[in-house]
mmCIF file of N, CA and C in Angstrom:
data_model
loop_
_atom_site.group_PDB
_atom_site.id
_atom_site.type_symbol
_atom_site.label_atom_id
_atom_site.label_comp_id
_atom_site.label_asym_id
_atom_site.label_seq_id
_atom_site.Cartn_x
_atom_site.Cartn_y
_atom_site.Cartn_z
ATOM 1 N N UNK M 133 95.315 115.045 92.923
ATOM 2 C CA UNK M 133 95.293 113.934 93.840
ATOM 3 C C UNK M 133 95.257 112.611 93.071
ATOM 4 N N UNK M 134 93.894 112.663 91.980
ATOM 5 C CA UNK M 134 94.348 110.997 91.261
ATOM 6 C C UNK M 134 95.566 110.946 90.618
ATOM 7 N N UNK M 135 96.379 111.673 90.163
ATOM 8 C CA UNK M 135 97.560 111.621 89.327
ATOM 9 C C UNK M 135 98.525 111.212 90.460
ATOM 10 N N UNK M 136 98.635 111.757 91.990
ATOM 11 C CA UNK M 136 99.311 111.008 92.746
ATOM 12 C C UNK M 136 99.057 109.983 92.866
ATOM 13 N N UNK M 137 97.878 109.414 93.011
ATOM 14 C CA UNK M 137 97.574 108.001 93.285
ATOM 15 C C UNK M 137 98.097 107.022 92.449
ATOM 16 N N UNK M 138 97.468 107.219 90.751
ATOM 17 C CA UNK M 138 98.507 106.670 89.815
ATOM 18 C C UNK M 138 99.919 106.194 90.117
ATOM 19 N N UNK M 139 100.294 107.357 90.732
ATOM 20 C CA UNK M 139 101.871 107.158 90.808
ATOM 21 C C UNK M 139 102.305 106.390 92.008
ATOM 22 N N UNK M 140 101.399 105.852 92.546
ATOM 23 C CA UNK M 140 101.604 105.018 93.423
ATOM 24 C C UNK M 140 102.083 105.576 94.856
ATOM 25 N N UNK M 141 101.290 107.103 94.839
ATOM 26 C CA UNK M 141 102.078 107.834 96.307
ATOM 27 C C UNK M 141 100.550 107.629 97.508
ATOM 28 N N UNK M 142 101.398 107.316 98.236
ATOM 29 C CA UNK M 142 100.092 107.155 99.433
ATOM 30 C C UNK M 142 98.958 108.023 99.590
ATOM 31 N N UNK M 143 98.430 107.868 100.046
ATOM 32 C CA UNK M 143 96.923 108.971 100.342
ATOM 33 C C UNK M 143 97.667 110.101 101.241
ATOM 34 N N UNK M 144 97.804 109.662 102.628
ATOM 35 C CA UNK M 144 98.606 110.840 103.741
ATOM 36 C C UNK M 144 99.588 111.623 102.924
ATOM 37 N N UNK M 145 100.282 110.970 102.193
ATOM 38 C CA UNK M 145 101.586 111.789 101.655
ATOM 39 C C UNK M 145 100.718 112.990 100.337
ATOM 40 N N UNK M 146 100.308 112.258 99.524
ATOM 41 C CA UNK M 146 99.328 113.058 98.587
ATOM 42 C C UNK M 146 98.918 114.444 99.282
ATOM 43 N N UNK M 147 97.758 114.082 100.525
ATOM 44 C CA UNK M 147 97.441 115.173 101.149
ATOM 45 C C UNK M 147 98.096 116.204 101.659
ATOM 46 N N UNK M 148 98.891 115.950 102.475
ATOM 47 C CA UNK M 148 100.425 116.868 103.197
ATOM 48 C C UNK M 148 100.843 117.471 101.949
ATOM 49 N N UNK M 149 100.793 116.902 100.863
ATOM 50 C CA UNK M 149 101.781 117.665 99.636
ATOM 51 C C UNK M 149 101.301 118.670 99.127
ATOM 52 N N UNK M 150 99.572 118.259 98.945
ATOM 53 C CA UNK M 150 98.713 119.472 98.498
ATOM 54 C C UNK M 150 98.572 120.345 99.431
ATOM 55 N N UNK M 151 98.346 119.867 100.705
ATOM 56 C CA UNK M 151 98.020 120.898 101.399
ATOM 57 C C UNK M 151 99.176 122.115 101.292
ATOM 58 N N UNK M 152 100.826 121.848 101.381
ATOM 59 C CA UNK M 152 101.509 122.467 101.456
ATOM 60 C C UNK M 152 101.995 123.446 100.519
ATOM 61 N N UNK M 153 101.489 122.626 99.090
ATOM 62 C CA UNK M 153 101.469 123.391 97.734
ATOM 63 C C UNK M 153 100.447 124.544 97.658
ATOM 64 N N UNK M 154 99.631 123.968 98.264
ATOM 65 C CA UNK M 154 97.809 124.784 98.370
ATOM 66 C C UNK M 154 98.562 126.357 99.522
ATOM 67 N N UNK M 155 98.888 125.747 100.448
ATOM 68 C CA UNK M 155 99.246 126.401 101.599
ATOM 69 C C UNK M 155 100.348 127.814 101.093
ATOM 70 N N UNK M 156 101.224 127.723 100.234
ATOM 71 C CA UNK M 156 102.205 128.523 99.536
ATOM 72 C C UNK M 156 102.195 128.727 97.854
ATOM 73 N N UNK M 157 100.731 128.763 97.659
ATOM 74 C CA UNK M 157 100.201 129.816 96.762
ATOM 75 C C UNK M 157 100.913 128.808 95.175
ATOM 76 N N UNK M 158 101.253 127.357 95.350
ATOM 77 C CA UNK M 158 101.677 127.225 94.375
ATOM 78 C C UNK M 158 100.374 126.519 93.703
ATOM 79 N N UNK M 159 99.487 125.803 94.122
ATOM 80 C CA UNK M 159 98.458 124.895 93.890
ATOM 81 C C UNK M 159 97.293 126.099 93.621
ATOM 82 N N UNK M 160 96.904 126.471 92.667
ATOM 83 C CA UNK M 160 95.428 127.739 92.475
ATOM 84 C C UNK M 160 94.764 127.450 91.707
ATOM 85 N N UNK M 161 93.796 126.442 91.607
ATOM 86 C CA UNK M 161 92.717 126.636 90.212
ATOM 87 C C UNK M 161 92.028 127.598 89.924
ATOM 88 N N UNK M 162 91.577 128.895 90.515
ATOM 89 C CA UNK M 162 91.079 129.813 90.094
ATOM 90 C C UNK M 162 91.853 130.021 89.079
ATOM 91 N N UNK M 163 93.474 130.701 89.639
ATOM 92 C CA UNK M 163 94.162 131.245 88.354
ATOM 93 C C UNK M 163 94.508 130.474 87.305
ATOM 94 N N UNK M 164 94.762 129.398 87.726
ATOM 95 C CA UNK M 164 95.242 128.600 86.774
ATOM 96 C C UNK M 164 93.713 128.146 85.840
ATOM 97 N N UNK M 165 92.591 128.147 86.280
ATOM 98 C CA UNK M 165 91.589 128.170 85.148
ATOM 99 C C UNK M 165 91.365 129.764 84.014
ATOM 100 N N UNK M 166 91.439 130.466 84.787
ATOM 101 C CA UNK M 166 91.793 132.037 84.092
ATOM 102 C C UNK M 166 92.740 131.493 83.296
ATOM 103 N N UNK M 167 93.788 131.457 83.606
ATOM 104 C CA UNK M 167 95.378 132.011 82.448
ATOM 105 C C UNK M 167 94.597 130.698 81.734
ATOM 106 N N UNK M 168 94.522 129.568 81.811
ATOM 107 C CA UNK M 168 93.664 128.827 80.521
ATOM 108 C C UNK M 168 93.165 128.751 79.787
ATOM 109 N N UNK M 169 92.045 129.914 80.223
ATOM 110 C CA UNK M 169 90.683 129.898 79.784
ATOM 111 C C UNK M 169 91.722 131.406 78.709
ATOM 112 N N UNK M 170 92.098 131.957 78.728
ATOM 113 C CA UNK M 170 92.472 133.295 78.206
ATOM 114 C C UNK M 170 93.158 132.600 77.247
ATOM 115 N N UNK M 171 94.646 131.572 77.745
ATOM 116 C CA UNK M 171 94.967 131.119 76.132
ATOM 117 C C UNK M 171 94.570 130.236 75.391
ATOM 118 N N UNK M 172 93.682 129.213 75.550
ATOM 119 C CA UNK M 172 93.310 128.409 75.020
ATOM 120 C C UNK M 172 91.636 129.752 74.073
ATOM 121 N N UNK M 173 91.436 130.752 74.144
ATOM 122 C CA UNK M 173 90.358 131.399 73.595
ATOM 123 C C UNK M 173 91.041 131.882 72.829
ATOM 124 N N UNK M 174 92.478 132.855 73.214
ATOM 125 C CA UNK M 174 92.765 133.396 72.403
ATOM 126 C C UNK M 174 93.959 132.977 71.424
ATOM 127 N N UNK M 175 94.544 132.121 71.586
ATOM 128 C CA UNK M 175 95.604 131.624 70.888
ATOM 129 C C UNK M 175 95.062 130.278 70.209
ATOM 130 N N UNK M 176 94.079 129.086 70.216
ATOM 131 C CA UNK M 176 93.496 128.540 69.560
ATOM 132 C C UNK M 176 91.919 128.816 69.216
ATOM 133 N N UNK M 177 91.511 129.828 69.631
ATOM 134 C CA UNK M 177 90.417 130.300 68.891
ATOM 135 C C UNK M 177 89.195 129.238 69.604
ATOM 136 N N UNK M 178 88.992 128.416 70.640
ATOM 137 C CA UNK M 178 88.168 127.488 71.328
ATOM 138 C C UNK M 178 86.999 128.055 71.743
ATOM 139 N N UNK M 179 85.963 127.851 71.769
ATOM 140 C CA UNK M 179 84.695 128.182 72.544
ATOM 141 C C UNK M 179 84.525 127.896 73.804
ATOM 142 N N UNK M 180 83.877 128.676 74.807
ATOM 143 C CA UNK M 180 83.466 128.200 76.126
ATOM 144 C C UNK M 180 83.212 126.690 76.476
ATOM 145 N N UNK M 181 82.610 126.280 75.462
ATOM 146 C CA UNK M 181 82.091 125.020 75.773
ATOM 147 C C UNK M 181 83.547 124.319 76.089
ATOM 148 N N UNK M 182 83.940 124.213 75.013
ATOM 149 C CA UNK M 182 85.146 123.281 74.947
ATOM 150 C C UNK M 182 86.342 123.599 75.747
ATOM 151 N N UNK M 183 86.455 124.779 76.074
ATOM 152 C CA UNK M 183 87.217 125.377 77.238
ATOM 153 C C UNK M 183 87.068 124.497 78.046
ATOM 154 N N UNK M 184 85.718 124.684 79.079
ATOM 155 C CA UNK M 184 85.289 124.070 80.231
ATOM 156 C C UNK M 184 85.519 122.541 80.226
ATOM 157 N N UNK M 185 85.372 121.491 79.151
ATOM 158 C CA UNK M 185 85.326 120.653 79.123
ATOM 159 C C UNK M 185 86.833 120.063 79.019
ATOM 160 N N UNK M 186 87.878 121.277 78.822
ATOM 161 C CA UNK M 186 89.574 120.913 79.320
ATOM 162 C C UNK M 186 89.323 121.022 80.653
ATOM 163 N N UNK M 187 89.252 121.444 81.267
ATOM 164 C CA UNK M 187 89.137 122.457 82.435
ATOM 165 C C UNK M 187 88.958 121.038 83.575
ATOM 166 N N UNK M 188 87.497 120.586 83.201
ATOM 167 C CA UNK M 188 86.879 119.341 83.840
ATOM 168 C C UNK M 188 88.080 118.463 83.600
ATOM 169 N N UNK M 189 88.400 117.971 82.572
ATOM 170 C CA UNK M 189 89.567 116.688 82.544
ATOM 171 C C UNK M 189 90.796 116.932 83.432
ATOM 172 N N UNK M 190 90.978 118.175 83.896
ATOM 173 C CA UNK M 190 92.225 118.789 84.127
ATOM 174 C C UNK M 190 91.918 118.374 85.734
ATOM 175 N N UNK M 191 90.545 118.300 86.738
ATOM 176 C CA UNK M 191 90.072 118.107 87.446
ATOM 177 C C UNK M 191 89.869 119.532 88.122
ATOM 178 N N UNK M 192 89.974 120.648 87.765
ATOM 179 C CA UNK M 192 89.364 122.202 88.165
ATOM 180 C C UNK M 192 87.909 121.662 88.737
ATOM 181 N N UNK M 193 87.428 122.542 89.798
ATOM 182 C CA UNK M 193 86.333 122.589 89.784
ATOM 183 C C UNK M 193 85.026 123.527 89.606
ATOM 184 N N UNK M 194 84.319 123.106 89.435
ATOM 185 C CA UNK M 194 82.880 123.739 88.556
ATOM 186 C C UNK M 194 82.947 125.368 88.693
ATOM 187 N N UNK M 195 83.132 125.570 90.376
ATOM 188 C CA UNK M 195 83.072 127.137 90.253
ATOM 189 C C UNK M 195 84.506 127.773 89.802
ATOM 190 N N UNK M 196 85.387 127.295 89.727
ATOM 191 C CA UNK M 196 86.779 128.116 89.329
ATOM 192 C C UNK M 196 86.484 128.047 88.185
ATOM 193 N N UNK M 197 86.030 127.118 87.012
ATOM 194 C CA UNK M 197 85.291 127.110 85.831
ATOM 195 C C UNK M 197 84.662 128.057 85.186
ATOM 196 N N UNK M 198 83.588 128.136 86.149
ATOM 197 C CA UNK M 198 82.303 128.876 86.357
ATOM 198 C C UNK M 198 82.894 130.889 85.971
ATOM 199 N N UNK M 199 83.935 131.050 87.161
ATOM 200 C CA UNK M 199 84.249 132.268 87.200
ATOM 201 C C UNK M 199 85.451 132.351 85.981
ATOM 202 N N UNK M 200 85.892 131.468 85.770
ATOM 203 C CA UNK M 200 87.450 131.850 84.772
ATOM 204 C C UNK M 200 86.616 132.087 83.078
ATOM 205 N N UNK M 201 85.213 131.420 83.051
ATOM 206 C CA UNK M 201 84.185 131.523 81.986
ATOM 207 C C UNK M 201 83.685 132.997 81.649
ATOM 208 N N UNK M 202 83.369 133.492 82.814
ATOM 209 C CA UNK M 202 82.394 134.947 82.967
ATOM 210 C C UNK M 202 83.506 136.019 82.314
ATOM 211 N N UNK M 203 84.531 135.321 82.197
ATOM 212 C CA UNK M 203 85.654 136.824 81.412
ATOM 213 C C UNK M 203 85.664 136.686 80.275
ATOM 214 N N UNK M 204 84.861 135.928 79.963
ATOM 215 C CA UNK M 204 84.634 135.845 78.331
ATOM 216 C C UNK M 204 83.184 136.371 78.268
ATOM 217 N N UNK M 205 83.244 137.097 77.127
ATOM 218 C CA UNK M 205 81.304 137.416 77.272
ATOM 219 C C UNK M 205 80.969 137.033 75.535
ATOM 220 N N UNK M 206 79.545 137.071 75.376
ATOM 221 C CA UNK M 206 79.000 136.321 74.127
ATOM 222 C C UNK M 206 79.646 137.610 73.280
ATOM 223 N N UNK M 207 80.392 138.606 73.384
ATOM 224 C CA UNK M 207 80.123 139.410 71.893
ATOM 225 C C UNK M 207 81.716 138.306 71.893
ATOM 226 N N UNK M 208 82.711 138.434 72.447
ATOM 227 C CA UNK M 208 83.694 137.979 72.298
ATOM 228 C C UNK M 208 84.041 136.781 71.460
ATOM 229 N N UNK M 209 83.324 135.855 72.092
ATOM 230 C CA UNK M 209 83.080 134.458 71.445
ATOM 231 C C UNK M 209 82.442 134.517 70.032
ATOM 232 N N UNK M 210 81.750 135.552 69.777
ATOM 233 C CA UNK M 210 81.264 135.660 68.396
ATOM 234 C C UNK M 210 81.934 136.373 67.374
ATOM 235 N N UNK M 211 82.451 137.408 68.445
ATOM 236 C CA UNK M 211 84.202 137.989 67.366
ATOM 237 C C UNK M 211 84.876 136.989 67.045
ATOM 238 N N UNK M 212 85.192 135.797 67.983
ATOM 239 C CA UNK M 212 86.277 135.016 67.672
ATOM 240 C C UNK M 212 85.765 133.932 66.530
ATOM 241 N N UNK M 213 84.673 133.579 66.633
ATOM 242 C CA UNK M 213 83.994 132.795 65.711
ATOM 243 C C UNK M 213 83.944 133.615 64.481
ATOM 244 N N UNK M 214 83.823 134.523 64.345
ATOM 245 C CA UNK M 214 83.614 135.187 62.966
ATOM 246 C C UNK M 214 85.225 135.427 62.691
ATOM 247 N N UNK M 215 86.507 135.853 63.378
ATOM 248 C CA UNK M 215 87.448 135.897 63.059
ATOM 249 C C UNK M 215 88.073 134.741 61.810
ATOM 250 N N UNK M 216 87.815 133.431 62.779
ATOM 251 C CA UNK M 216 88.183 132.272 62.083
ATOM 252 C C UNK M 216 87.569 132.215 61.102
ATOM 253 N N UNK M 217 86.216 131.868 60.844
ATOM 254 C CA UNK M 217 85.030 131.901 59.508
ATOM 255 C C UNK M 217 86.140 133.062 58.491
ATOM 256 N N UNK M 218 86.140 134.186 58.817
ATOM 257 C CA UNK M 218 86.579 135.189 58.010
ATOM 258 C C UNK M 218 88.013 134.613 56.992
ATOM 259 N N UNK M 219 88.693 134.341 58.647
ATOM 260 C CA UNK M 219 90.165 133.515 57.670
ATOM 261 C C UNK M 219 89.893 132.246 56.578
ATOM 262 N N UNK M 220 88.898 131.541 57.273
ATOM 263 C CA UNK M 220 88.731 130.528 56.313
ATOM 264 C C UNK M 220 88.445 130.618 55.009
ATOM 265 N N UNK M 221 87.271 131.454 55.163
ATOM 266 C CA UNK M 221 86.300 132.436 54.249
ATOM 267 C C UNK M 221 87.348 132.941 52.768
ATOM 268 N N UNK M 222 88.147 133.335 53.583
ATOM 269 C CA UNK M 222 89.391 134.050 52.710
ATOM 270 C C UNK M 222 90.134 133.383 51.688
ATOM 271 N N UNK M 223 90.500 131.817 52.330
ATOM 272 C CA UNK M 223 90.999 130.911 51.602
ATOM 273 C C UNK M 223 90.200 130.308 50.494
ATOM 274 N N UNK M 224 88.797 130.511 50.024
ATOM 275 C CA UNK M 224 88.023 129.498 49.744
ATOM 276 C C UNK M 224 86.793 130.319 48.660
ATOM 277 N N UNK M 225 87.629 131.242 47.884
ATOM 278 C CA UNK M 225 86.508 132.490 46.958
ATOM 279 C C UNK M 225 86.672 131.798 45.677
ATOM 280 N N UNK M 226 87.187 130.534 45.206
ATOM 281 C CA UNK M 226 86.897 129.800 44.416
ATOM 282 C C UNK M 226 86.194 128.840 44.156
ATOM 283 N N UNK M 227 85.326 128.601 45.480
ATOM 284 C CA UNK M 227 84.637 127.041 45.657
ATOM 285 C C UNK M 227 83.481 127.586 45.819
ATOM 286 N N UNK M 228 81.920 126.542 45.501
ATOM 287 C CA UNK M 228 80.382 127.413 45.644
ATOM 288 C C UNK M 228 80.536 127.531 46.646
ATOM 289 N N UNK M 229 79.667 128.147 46.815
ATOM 290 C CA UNK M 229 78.867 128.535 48.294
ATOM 291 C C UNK M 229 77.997 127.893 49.062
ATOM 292 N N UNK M 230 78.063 126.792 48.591
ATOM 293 C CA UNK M 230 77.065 125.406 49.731
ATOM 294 C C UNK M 230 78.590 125.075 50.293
ATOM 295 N N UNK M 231 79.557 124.780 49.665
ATOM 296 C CA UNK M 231 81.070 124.443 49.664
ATOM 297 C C UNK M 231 81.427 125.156 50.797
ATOM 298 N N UNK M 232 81.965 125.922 50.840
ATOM 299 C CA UNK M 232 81.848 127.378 51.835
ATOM 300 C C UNK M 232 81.240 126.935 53.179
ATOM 301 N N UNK M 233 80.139 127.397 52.934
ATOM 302 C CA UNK M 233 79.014 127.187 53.941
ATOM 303 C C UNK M 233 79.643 125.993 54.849
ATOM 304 N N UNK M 234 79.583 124.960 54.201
ATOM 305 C CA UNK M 234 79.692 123.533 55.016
ATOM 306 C C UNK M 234 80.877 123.189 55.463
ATOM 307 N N UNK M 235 81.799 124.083 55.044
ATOM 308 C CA UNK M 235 83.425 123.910 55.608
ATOM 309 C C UNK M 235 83.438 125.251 56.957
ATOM 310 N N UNK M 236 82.683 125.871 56.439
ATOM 311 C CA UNK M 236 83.039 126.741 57.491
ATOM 312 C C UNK M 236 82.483 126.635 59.015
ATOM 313 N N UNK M 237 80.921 125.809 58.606
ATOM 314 C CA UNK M 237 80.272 125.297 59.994
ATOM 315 C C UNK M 237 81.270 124.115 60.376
ATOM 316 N N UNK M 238 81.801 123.161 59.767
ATOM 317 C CA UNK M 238 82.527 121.911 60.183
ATOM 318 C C UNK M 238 83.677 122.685 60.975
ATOM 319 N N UNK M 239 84.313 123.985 60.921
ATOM 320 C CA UNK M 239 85.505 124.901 61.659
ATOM 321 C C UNK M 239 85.141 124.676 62.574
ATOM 322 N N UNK M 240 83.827 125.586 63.092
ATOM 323 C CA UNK M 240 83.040 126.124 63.684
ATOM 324 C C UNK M 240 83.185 125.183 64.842
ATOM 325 N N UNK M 241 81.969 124.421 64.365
ATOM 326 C CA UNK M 241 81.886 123.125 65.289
ATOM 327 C C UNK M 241 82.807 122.184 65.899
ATOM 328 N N UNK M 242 84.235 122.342 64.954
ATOM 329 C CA UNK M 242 85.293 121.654 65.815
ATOM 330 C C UNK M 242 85.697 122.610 67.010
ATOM 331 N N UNK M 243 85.261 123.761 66.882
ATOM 332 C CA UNK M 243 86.264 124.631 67.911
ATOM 333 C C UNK M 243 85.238 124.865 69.141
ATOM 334 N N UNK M 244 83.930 124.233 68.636
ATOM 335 C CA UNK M 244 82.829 123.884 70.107
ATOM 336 C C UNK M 244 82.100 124.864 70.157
ATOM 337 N N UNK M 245 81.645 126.020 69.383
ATOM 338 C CA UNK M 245 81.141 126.936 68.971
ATOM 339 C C UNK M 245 79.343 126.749 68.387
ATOM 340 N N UNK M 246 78.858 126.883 68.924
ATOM 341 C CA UNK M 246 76.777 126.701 68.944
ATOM 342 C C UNK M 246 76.461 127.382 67.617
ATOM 343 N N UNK M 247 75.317 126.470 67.330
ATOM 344 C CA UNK M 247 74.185 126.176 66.083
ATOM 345 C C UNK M 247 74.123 128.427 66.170
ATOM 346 N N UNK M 248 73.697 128.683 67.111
ATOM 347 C CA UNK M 248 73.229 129.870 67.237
ATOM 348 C C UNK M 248 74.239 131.031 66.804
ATOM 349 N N UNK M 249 75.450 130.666 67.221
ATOM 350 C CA UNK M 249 76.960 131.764 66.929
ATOM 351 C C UNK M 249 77.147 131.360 65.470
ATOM 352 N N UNK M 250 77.126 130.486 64.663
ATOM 353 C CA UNK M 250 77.439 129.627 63.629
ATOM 354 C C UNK M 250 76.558 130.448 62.691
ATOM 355 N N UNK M 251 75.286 129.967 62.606
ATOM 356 C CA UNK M 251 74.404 131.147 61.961
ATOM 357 C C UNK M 251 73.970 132.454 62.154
ATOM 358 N N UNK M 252 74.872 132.560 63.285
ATOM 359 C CA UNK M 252 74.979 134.376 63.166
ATOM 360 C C UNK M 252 76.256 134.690 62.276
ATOM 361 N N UNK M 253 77.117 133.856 62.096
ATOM 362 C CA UNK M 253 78.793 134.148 61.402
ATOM 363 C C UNK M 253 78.010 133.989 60.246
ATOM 364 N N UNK M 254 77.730 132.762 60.072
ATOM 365 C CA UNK M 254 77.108 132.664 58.081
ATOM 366 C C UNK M 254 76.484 134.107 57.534
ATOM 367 N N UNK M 255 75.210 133.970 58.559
ATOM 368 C CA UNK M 255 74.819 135.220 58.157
ATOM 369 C C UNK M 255 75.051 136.193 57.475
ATOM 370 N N UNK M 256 76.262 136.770 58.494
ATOM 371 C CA UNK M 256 77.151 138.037 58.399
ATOM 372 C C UNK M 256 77.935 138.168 57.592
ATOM 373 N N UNK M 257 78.734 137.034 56.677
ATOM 374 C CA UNK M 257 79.590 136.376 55.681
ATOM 375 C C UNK M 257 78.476 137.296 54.508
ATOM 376 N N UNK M 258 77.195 136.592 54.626
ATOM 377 C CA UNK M 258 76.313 136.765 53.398
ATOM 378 C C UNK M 258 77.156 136.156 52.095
ATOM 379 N N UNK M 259 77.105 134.732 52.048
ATOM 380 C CA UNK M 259 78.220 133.971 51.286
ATOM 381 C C UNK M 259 77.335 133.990 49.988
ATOM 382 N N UNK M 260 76.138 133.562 50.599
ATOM 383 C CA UNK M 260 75.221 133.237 49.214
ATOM 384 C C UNK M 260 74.913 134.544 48.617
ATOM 385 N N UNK M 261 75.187 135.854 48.055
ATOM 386 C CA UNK M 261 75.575 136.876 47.587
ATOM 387 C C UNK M 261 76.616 136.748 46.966
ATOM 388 N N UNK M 262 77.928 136.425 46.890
ATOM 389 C CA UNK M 262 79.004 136.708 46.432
ATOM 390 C C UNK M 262 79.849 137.445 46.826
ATOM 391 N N UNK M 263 79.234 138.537 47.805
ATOM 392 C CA UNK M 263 79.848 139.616 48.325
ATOM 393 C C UNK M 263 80.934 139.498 49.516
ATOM 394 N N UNK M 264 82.427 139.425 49.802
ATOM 395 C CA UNK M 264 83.224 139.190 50.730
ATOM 396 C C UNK M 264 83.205 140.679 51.202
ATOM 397 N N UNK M 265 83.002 140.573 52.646
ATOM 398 C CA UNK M 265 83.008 141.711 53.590
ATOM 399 C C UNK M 265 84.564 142.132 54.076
#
């Protein structure tokens, strides 16, 4: 609706349009937060957080959010977080391990991924060992 407005289309006309889009299955934020939420996790590797917070700009609302979220569960998000760490991880068996460490939380954290998932990936790395898993 604000993107019509922008465009300078009347309010009545706006409405009639959605309604009719809404009305013939073309207008769906449920699905359209799902198929989102699925590629934006799995094809850029994003966290819930930051998911949702496309989602909001996109103007979805809270509960289509809410439910397109719940198909993700915490082991997932922590596979995917450790996936990336791992790749990074991979690139980087020449540099210390504070080095390491601090590039790999800066990943982390760009992709919107919590203090809590972050030091469960380090962890699991066990960087400060030497040992690549």
């Amino acid at each position: 609706m604000a993107h019509l407005k922008k465009r300078g289309v009347e309010d009545d006309v706006a409405n009639a349009t959605i309604y009719k889009l809404t009305e013939n299955g073309l207008i769906n934020d449920a699905e359209f937060a799902k198929a989102w939420t699925q590629s934006r996790h799995n094809a850029k590797k994003l966290s819930k957080r930051i998911i949702a917070g496309e989602l909001r700009t996109r103007g979805v609302d809270q509960s289509a959010i809410d439910e397109a979220l719940d198909e993700i569960d915490d082991e997932s998000e922590y596979r995917t977080a450790f996936s990336l760490a791992m790749k990074k991880y991979s690139t980087m068996s020449r540099m210390e391990p504070e080095v390491q460490i601090r590039r790999i939380q800066s990943l982390l954290q760009r992709k919107g991924f919590g203090f809590g998932v972050i030091g469960r990936v380090i962890r699991e790395l066990d960087i400060h060992s030497g040992e690549q898993l």
